[in-house]
Amino acid sequence: MVCPCGLLTRQEEPVPLKSISVTLSICEFVAGVSATLNYENEEKVPLEAFFVFPMDEDSAVYSFEAMVDGSIIKAELQDKTEAHANYENAISQGHQAFLLEEDDCSRDVFCCNVGNLRPGSKVALTLKYVQELPLEADGALRYVLPAILNPRYQLSGCPEDSCLTMKTPVVPLEDLPCTISMVATVSSQHGIERTQSNCSLSPVEYLGDNKTSAQVSLADGHKFDRDVELLIYYSEVHAPSIAVEMGEPETKPDSLLGDPVAMVSFYPNIPEAQPSAACGEFVFLMDCSGSMQSPMSNQNKSQPRIEAAKETLILILKSLPIGCYFNIYGFGSSYEAFFPKSVKYDQRTMEEALRRVKLMRADLGGTEMLAPLQAIYGGPSIPGHPLQNQLYSLPQIGF
């Protein structure tokens, strides 16, 4: 279901949108957006209208104002109950007023009651917000004009075989109901390599030395048939940077807006981890004590524990990575190793180990594990092949 947005009546019918003006300021990894939307009440009766705009979760609105027939109303932060009471009081007296609040059902949708619009009234809504820009895989920063600032229309004569186009009004190109202008200023301390877009742009104008600032605008004739996407490539996207914003001198004492704020941008270049060429050294401890001759369970014809352990060990031996080193110890009251020291795993050594595993018996007396462990960890390590210290919960086998 597509939720309506923009300036709507109480019946959720759109108030005609006449023009959109967007000023975009991108500093390092943050975008500041100021957008003005111009509407007109073309009905012959007054309308009580409300403005709905969805926001990305990484965006925050910090300013909103409405100009109705030349009168400017600015948003003011108030207690929720007090704000509702003041709004209802103004509306009941026939005054213009608006109430901006977060939607109860969705924290990323804001709703603003604009109030009474007389027939023929013209409304200019200006909202300002900041947004953290996402990074693409190739290092580009990506900004997309929200749908509320870029309403979609299906041009007549174009195919209508997609779900998206079926939900948008069909109009001739010459009868598009509104116009849009967008000017983007980009700044980075380390220089701007290039900008690109899926829509037609004016030529890029570099404003600072070493291409630290640039300005670009949306070309005339935007058809409202696609998203407006802007990609910015910095010369040194991984270089740390800092920007300082001075506080507003006219704010109230102890207000956060009166203090200077510093923004540090840090996007480290962390290379992808390369798989290690070392395979490691695998040492297997096989319990060959007399107790291993007992059956796995009390059921008749149950398999002896030693046979189950041998089957498991054979399966693991066939699964070792090529190029690793391995050895097998059988232990009881004493212990014995298959090889004097760990050997490289290849077809020959694997077959030799498999042959000897099949000959193993539960005939080494008691269960003394300390001596073989001391022999394993007391021996020299193999360069580039660290001893694997994991202990797997396999029956009668330890690594």
Short mmCIF file of C-alpha atoms in Angstrom, two decimals:
data_model
loop_
_atom_site.label_atom_id
_atom_site.label_comp_id
_atom_site.label_asym_id
_atom_site.label_seq_id
_atom_site.Cartn_x
_atom_site.Cartn_y
_atom_site.Cartn_z
CA MET A 1 0.00 0.00 0.00
CA VAL A 2 1.39 3.42 -1.00
CA CYS A 3 0.86 5.99 1.75
CA PRO A 4 -0.11 9.48 0.51
CA CYS A 5 2.28 12.31 1.27
CA GLY A 6 2.47 16.02 0.65
CA LEU A 7 -0.25 18.57 1.45
CA LEU A 8 -3.55 16.73 1.84
CA THR A 9 -7.14 17.50 2.80
CA ARG A 10 -8.92 15.67 5.59
CA GLN A 11 -10.23 13.31 2.92
CA GLU A 12 -6.58 12.63 1.97
CA GLU A 13 -7.04 14.32 -1.39
CA PRO A 14 -3.90 16.16 -2.55
CA VAL A 15 -3.82 19.94 -2.64
CA PRO A 16 -2.36 20.94 -6.07
CA LEU A 17 1.43 21.27 -5.97
CA LYS A 18 2.74 24.06 -8.20
CA SER A 19 6.51 24.13 -7.73
CA ILE A 20 9.38 22.74 -5.69
CA SER A 21 12.66 24.43 -4.86
CA VAL A 22 15.47 22.46 -3.20
CA THR A 23 18.79 23.75 -1.90
CA LEU A 24 21.20 20.97 -1.01
CA SER A 25 24.39 21.55 0.96
CA ILE A 26 26.70 18.56 1.34
CA CYS A 27 29.67 18.82 3.69
CA GLU A 28 31.81 15.70 3.85
CA PHE A 29 29.34 12.91 4.79
CA VAL A 30 26.32 15.00 5.83
CA ALA A 31 23.69 16.71 3.70
CA GLY A 32 21.67 19.74 4.77
CA VAL A 33 18.46 20.11 2.78
CA SER A 34 16.19 23.14 2.53
CA ALA A 35 13.08 22.54 0.44
CA THR A 36 10.17 24.85 -0.36
CA LEU A 37 6.93 23.41 -1.76
CA ASN A 38 4.32 25.76 -3.20
CA TYR A 39 0.64 24.73 -3.12
CA GLU A 40 -2.62 26.41 -4.07
CA ASN A 41 -6.19 25.77 -2.95
CA GLU A 42 -8.08 25.66 -6.24
CA GLU A 43 -11.36 24.72 -4.57
CA LYS A 44 -14.22 27.18 -3.97
CA VAL A 45 -14.47 26.22 -0.31
CA PRO A 46 -12.01 26.48 2.59
CA LEU A 47 -9.87 23.44 3.30
CA GLU A 48 -8.24 22.23 6.46
CA ALA A 49 -5.03 20.68 5.20
CA PHE A 50 -2.21 18.67 6.72
CA PHE A 51 1.26 17.98 5.44
CA VAL A 52 2.70 14.46 5.56
CA PHE A 53 6.32 13.72 4.83
CA PRO A 54 8.18 10.44 5.34
CA MET A 55 11.82 10.66 6.43
CA ASP A 56 14.74 8.29 6.29
CA GLU A 57 15.77 6.88 9.66
CA ASP A 58 19.10 8.72 9.41
CA SER A 59 17.45 12.14 8.86
CA ALA A 60 16.28 14.80 11.31
CA VAL A 61 14.06 17.84 10.70
CA TYR A 62 15.24 20.99 12.47
CA SER A 63 13.11 23.73 10.90
CA PHE A 64 9.62 24.05 9.44
CA GLU A 65 7.60 27.08 8.45
CA ALA A 66 4.50 27.87 6.43
CA MET A 67 3.75 31.01 4.43
CA VAL A 68 0.00 31.36 3.83
CA ASP A 69 -1.07 34.33 1.70
CA GLY A 70 2.05 36.24 2.71
CA SER A 71 1.82 35.49 6.43
CA ILE A 72 4.69 33.44 7.86
CA ILE A 73 4.14 30.96 10.66
CA LYS A 74 7.23 29.35 12.17
CA ALA A 75 7.33 26.14 14.16
CA GLU A 76 7.96 26.39 17.88
CA LEU A 77 8.78 23.50 20.20
CA GLN A 78 6.07 23.07 22.84
CA ASP A 79 4.74 20.42 25.17
CA LYS A 80 2.57 18.00 23.18
CA THR A 81 -0.64 18.70 25.15
CA GLU A 82 -0.07 22.45 25.09
CA ALA A 83 0.65 22.39 21.36
CA HIS A 84 -2.59 20.52 20.61
CA ALA A 85 -4.62 22.98 22.71
CA ASN A 86 -3.08 26.04 21.05
CA TYR A 87 -3.67 24.60 17.60
CA GLU A 88 -7.34 23.76 18.27
CA ASN A 89 -7.91 27.22 19.72
CA ALA A 90 -6.43 28.95 16.66
CA ILE A 91 -8.40 26.82 14.22
CA SER A 92 -11.69 27.40 16.06
CA GLN A 93 -11.15 31.15 15.67
CA GLY A 94 -10.51 30.81 11.95
CA HIS A 95 -6.82 31.63 12.16
CA GLN A 96 -4.02 29.95 10.28
CA ALA A 97 -2.00 27.60 12.44
CA PHE A 98 -0.07 24.40 12.03
CA LEU A 99 0.88 21.53 14.27
CA LEU A 100 3.94 19.43 13.53
CA GLU A 101 4.27 16.07 15.27
CA GLU A 102 5.68 12.60 14.80
CA ASP A 103 3.21 9.99 13.57
CA ASP A 104 2.09 7.66 16.38
CA CYS A 105 2.29 4.57 14.16
CA SER A 106 5.58 5.27 12.38
CA ARG A 107 8.53 7.12 13.86
CA ASP A 108 9.88 8.02 10.41
CA VAL A 109 6.68 9.77 9.21
CA PHE A 110 5.91 13.31 10.37
CA CYS A 111 2.52 14.98 10.09
CA CYS A 112 1.91 18.73 10.17
CA ASN A 113 -1.58 20.25 10.41
CA VAL A 114 -1.37 23.44 8.34
CA GLY A 115 -4.85 24.68 9.24
CA ASN A 116 -7.48 26.59 7.25
CA LEU A 117 -6.82 27.43 3.61
CA ARG A 118 -9.26 29.89 2.07
CA PRO A 119 -10.28 29.47 -1.59
CA GLY A 120 -7.41 30.58 -3.81
CA SER A 121 -4.93 30.58 -0.92
CA LYS A 122 -1.33 29.97 -1.81
CA VAL A 123 0.86 28.07 0.63
CA ALA A 124 4.65 27.83 0.69
CA LEU A 125 5.94 25.14 3.05
CA THR A 126 9.64 25.20 3.85
CA LEU A 127 11.27 22.33 5.71
CA LYS A 128 14.91 21.90 6.58
CA TYR A 129 16.54 18.67 7.63
CA VAL A 130 19.95 17.03 7.90
CA GLN A 131 20.83 13.56 6.72
CA GLU A 132 23.82 11.26 6.95
CA LEU A 133 24.70 10.07 3.46
CA PRO A 134 25.28 6.39 2.75
CA LEU A 135 28.44 5.18 1.05
CA GLU A 136 28.39 3.00 -2.02
CA ALA A 137 30.78 0.10 -2.57
CA ASP A 138 32.93 2.23 -4.91
CA GLY A 139 33.34 4.99 -2.28
CA ALA A 140 30.69 7.36 -3.63
CA LEU A 141 28.33 9.26 -1.34
CA ARG A 142 24.72 8.86 -2.46
CA TYR A 143 21.89 11.34 -2.07
CA VAL A 144 18.39 10.62 -3.36
CA LEU A 145 15.72 13.30 -3.48
CA PRO A 146 12.81 12.03 -1.34
CA ALA A 147 9.57 11.17 -3.14
CA ILE A 148 7.78 14.06 -1.45
CA LEU A 149 10.19 16.44 -3.18
CA ASN A 150 10.05 14.51 -6.44
CA PRO A 151 6.45 13.37 -7.10
CA ARG A 152 6.20 10.70 -9.77
CA TYR A 153 4.18 10.99 -12.96
CA GLN A 154 3.80 8.53 -15.81
CA LEU A 155 4.25 10.29 -19.14
CA SER A 156 1.60 9.46 -21.72
CA GLY A 157 2.86 7.18 -24.47
CA CYS A 158 5.24 5.31 -22.12
CA PRO A 159 4.67 1.62 -21.27
CA GLU A 160 2.54 0.93 -18.18
CA ASP A 161 3.56 -2.64 -17.43
CA SER A 162 5.08 -2.14 -13.97
CA CYS A 163 3.48 -1.87 -10.57
CA LEU A 164 5.12 1.52 -10.05
CA THR A 165 3.76 3.15 -13.19
CA MET A 166 0.28 1.77 -12.55
CA LYS A 167 0.14 3.80 -9.32
CA THR A 168 1.23 7.14 -10.81
CA PRO A 169 -0.96 9.58 -12.75
CA VAL A 170 -0.55 9.64 -16.52
CA VAL A 171 -0.01 13.12 -17.98
CA PRO A 172 1.40 14.53 -21.23
CA LEU A 173 4.90 15.96 -20.94
CA GLU A 174 3.69 19.49 -21.71
CA ASP A 175 1.04 19.27 -18.96
CA LEU A 176 3.20 18.35 -15.99
CA PRO A 177 1.47 20.08 -13.07
CA CYS A 178 4.57 21.38 -11.29
CA THR A 179 8.19 22.38 -11.78
CA ILE A 180 11.31 21.66 -9.74
CA SER A 181 14.64 23.34 -9.22
CA MET A 182 17.55 21.88 -7.26
CA VAL A 183 20.92 23.44 -6.54
CA ALA A 184 23.55 21.38 -4.75
CA THR A 185 26.71 22.74 -3.16
CA VAL A 186 29.33 20.14 -2.21
CA SER A 187 32.38 20.82 -0.05
CA SER A 188 35.23 18.65 1.15
CA GLN A 189 38.56 19.63 2.67
CA HIS A 190 40.34 17.02 0.56
CA GLY A 191 38.87 17.86 -2.83
CA ILE A 192 36.04 16.67 -5.03
CA GLU A 193 36.88 14.26 -7.80
CA ARG A 194 33.56 14.27 -9.67
CA THR A 195 29.77 14.20 -9.38
CA GLN A 196 27.31 12.25 -11.44
CA SER A 197 23.58 11.65 -11.59
CA ASN A 198 20.97 9.56 -13.34
CA CYS A 199 19.29 12.85 -14.35
CA SER A 200 20.53 15.71 -16.51
CA LEU A 201 22.68 18.19 -14.58
CA SER A 202 24.20 21.55 -15.37
CA PRO A 203 27.98 21.59 -15.83
CA VAL A 204 29.84 21.36 -12.51
CA GLU A 205 31.21 24.68 -11.28
CA TYR A 206 34.17 24.44 -8.91
CA LEU A 207 34.15 27.25 -6.35
CA GLY A 208 37.28 26.67 -4.28
CA ASP A 209 40.96 26.07 -4.75
CA ASN A 210 41.99 22.45 -5.31
CA LYS A 211 38.35 21.60 -6.07
CA THR A 212 37.34 21.73 -2.42
CA SER A 213 33.89 23.14 -3.27
CA ALA A 214 31.59 22.59 -6.22
CA GLN A 215 28.09 23.54 -7.31
CA VAL A 216 25.76 21.70 -9.62
CA SER A 217 22.06 22.00 -10.40
CA LEU A 218 19.30 19.92 -11.90
CA ALA A 219 18.83 20.79 -15.57
CA ASP A 220 15.54 22.27 -16.74
CA GLY A 221 12.87 19.94 -18.02
CA HIS A 222 12.90 17.27 -15.32
CA LYS A 223 10.10 14.85 -16.20
CA PHE A 224 9.35 13.47 -12.72
CA ASP A 225 9.62 9.94 -14.14
CA ARG A 226 12.53 8.69 -11.99
CA ASP A 227 14.38 9.17 -8.73
CA VAL A 228 16.82 12.06 -8.62
CA GLU A 229 20.07 10.44 -7.51
CA LEU A 230 23.31 12.31 -6.95
CA LEU A 231 26.66 10.54 -6.49
CA ILE A 232 29.66 12.44 -5.10
CA TYR A 233 33.21 11.14 -5.33
CA TYR A 234 35.83 12.75 -3.07
CA SER A 235 39.50 12.76 -3.99
CA GLU A 236 40.48 11.33 -0.60
CA VAL A 237 37.34 9.78 0.83
CA HIS A 238 39.29 7.93 3.54
CA ALA A 239 41.13 10.99 4.88
CA PRO A 240 39.80 12.17 8.28
CA SER A 241 38.26 15.65 8.35
CA ILE A 242 36.57 17.99 10.83
CA ALA A 243 33.97 20.72 10.39
CA VAL A 244 32.98 23.27 13.05
CA GLU A 245 29.57 24.95 13.18
CA MET A 246 29.36 28.03 15.38
CA GLY A 247 26.41 28.40 17.71
CA GLU A 248 23.53 30.77 17.06
CA PRO A 249 24.08 33.94 19.13
CA GLU A 250 20.35 34.72 19.51
CA THR A 251 19.41 31.47 21.23
CA LYS A 252 18.27 31.26 24.83
CA PRO A 253 20.87 30.68 27.57
CA ASP A 254 21.85 27.05 28.11
CA SER A 255 20.39 26.13 24.72
CA LEU A 256 22.27 23.47 22.79
CA LEU A 257 21.93 25.53 19.60
CA GLY A 258 23.99 28.29 21.16
CA ASP A 259 27.07 26.12 21.50
CA PRO A 260 29.57 25.43 18.74
CA VAL A 261 29.50 21.90 17.36
CA ALA A 262 32.32 19.91 15.74
CA MET A 263 31.73 17.09 13.28
CA VAL A 264 34.53 14.60 12.73
CA SER A 265 34.35 12.43 9.62
CA PHE A 266 36.36 9.24 9.78
CA TYR A 267 35.97 6.57 7.12
CA PRO A 268 38.99 4.25 7.47
CA ASN A 269 40.17 2.15 4.59
CA ILE A 270 40.16 -1.31 6.12
CA PRO A 271 41.28 -3.91 3.58
CA GLU A 272 39.34 -7.10 3.33
CA ALA A 273 40.89 -9.95 5.28
CA GLN A 274 42.77 -12.28 3.01
CA PRO A 275 42.47 -15.99 3.66
CA SER A 276 45.53 -17.31 5.40
CA ALA A 277 47.76 -19.53 3.32
CA ALA A 278 48.67 -21.47 6.46
CA CYS A 279 46.52 -24.53 7.07
CA GLY A 280 47.65 -25.34 10.57
CA GLU A 281 48.76 -28.46 12.39
CA PHE A 282 46.13 -31.00 13.49
CA VAL A 283 46.94 -33.50 16.22
CA PHE A 284 44.43 -36.23 17.10
CA LEU A 285 44.28 -38.01 20.46
CA MET A 286 42.65 -41.44 20.30
CA ASP A 287 41.59 -43.18 23.51
CA CYS A 288 42.86 -46.78 23.23
CA SER A 289 42.34 -47.75 26.86
CA GLY A 290 40.62 -51.01 27.75
CA SER A 291 37.32 -49.25 28.50
CA MET A 292 36.97 -48.44 24.80
CA GLN A 293 36.19 -52.07 24.13
CA SER A 294 32.82 -51.72 25.88
CA PRO A 295 29.70 -51.25 23.71
CA MET A 296 28.22 -47.84 22.86
CA SER A 297 24.96 -48.79 24.59
CA ASN A 298 23.31 -51.62 26.48
CA GLN A 299 21.47 -52.85 23.43
CA ASN A 300 22.37 -56.18 21.89
CA LYS A 301 24.97 -56.08 19.14
CA SER A 302 25.84 -52.48 19.99
CA GLN A 303 29.02 -51.22 18.30
CA PRO A 304 32.18 -51.09 20.50
CA ARG A 305 33.31 -47.59 21.42
CA ILE A 306 36.69 -48.06 19.75
CA GLU A 307 35.05 -48.89 16.41
CA ALA A 308 32.76 -45.83 16.56
CA ALA A 309 35.75 -43.62 17.36
CA LYS A 310 37.77 -45.09 14.46
CA GLU A 311 34.91 -44.39 12.03
CA THR A 312 34.75 -40.79 13.19
CA LEU A 313 38.52 -40.35 12.92
CA ILE A 314 38.56 -41.81 9.39
CA LEU A 315 35.86 -39.34 8.32
CA ILE A 316 37.83 -36.39 9.72
CA LEU A 317 41.09 -37.54 8.16
CA LYS A 318 39.48 -37.54 4.72
CA SER A 319 38.29 -33.94 5.28
CA LEU A 320 41.55 -32.23 6.24
CA PRO A 321 42.76 -29.33 4.05
CA ILE A 322 45.52 -30.12 1.57
CA GLY A 323 48.88 -28.77 2.74
CA CYS A 324 48.24 -28.95 6.48
CA TYR A 325 50.28 -31.05 8.91
CA PHE A 326 48.85 -33.79 11.11
CA ASN A 327 49.66 -36.61 13.51
CA ILE A 328 47.68 -39.18 15.52
CA TYR A 329 48.36 -40.32 19.08
CA GLY A 330 46.87 -43.42 20.65
CA PHE A 331 46.94 -43.36 24.43
CA GLY A 332 46.08 -45.46 27.49
CA SER A 333 48.55 -46.19 30.29
CA SER A 334 51.19 -45.26 27.70
CA TYR A 335 50.98 -43.55 24.33
CA GLU A 336 52.34 -43.98 20.81
CA ALA A 337 52.37 -41.66 17.79
CA PHE A 338 51.81 -42.66 14.18
CA PHE A 339 54.73 -40.48 13.04
CA PRO A 340 57.81 -39.23 14.93
CA LYS A 341 56.56 -35.70 14.23
CA SER A 342 53.64 -34.20 12.36
CA VAL A 343 53.75 -34.84 8.60
CA LYS A 344 52.38 -32.91 5.66
CA TYR A 345 48.91 -34.02 4.62
CA ASP A 346 48.88 -35.53 1.13
CA GLN A 347 47.55 -38.65 -0.55
CA ARG A 348 50.41 -40.87 0.66
CA THR A 349 50.37 -39.81 4.32
CA MET A 350 46.57 -39.93 4.44
CA GLU A 351 46.52 -43.53 3.15
CA GLU A 352 49.20 -44.55 5.65
CA ALA A 353 47.25 -42.98 8.51
CA LEU A 354 43.99 -44.64 7.39
CA ARG A 355 45.72 -48.03 7.30
CA ARG A 356 47.03 -47.65 10.83
CA VAL A 357 43.71 -46.33 12.19
CA LYS A 358 41.99 -49.51 11.03
CA LEU A 359 44.55 -51.55 13.04
CA MET A 360 44.02 -49.66 16.30
CA ARG A 361 42.77 -51.68 19.28
CA ALA A 362 41.58 -50.91 22.80
CA ASP A 363 44.62 -52.54 24.36
CA LEU A 364 46.68 -49.80 26.06
CA GLY A 365 45.40 -50.32 29.63
CA GLY A 366 44.30 -47.31 31.68
CA THR A 367 43.47 -43.73 30.66
CA GLU A 368 46.43 -41.40 31.13
CA MET A 369 46.09 -38.29 28.92
CA LEU A 370 48.63 -35.93 30.55
CA ALA A 371 51.78 -37.53 29.11
CA PRO A 372 50.71 -37.35 25.44
CA LEU A 373 49.48 -33.77 25.90
CA GLN A 374 52.87 -32.78 27.32
CA ALA A 375 54.60 -34.41 24.37
CA ILE A 376 52.36 -32.60 21.88
CA TYR A 377 52.68 -29.10 23.38
CA GLY A 378 56.30 -29.55 24.37
CA GLY A 379 57.49 -30.22 20.82
CA PRO A 380 58.65 -27.59 18.32
CA SER A 381 56.01 -25.77 16.28
CA ILE A 382 55.89 -25.82 12.49
CA PRO A 383 56.47 -22.33 11.01
CA GLY A 384 53.33 -21.01 9.30
CA HIS A 385 51.20 -23.86 10.64
CA PRO A 386 49.90 -23.02 14.11
CA LEU A 387 48.76 -25.91 16.25
CA GLN A 388 44.96 -26.05 16.27
CA ASN A 389 43.87 -25.78 19.88
CA GLN A 390 40.15 -26.40 19.44
CA LEU A 391 38.61 -29.25 21.39
CA TYR A 392 35.76 -30.92 19.53
CA SER A 393 33.03 -32.83 21.36
CA LEU A 394 33.35 -35.97 19.29
CA PRO A 395 33.02 -39.32 21.05
CA GLN A 396 36.34 -40.56 22.36
CA ILE A 397 38.43 -38.15 20.23
CA GLY A 398 40.26 -35.00 21.23
CA PHE A 399 42.25 -32.58 19.08
#
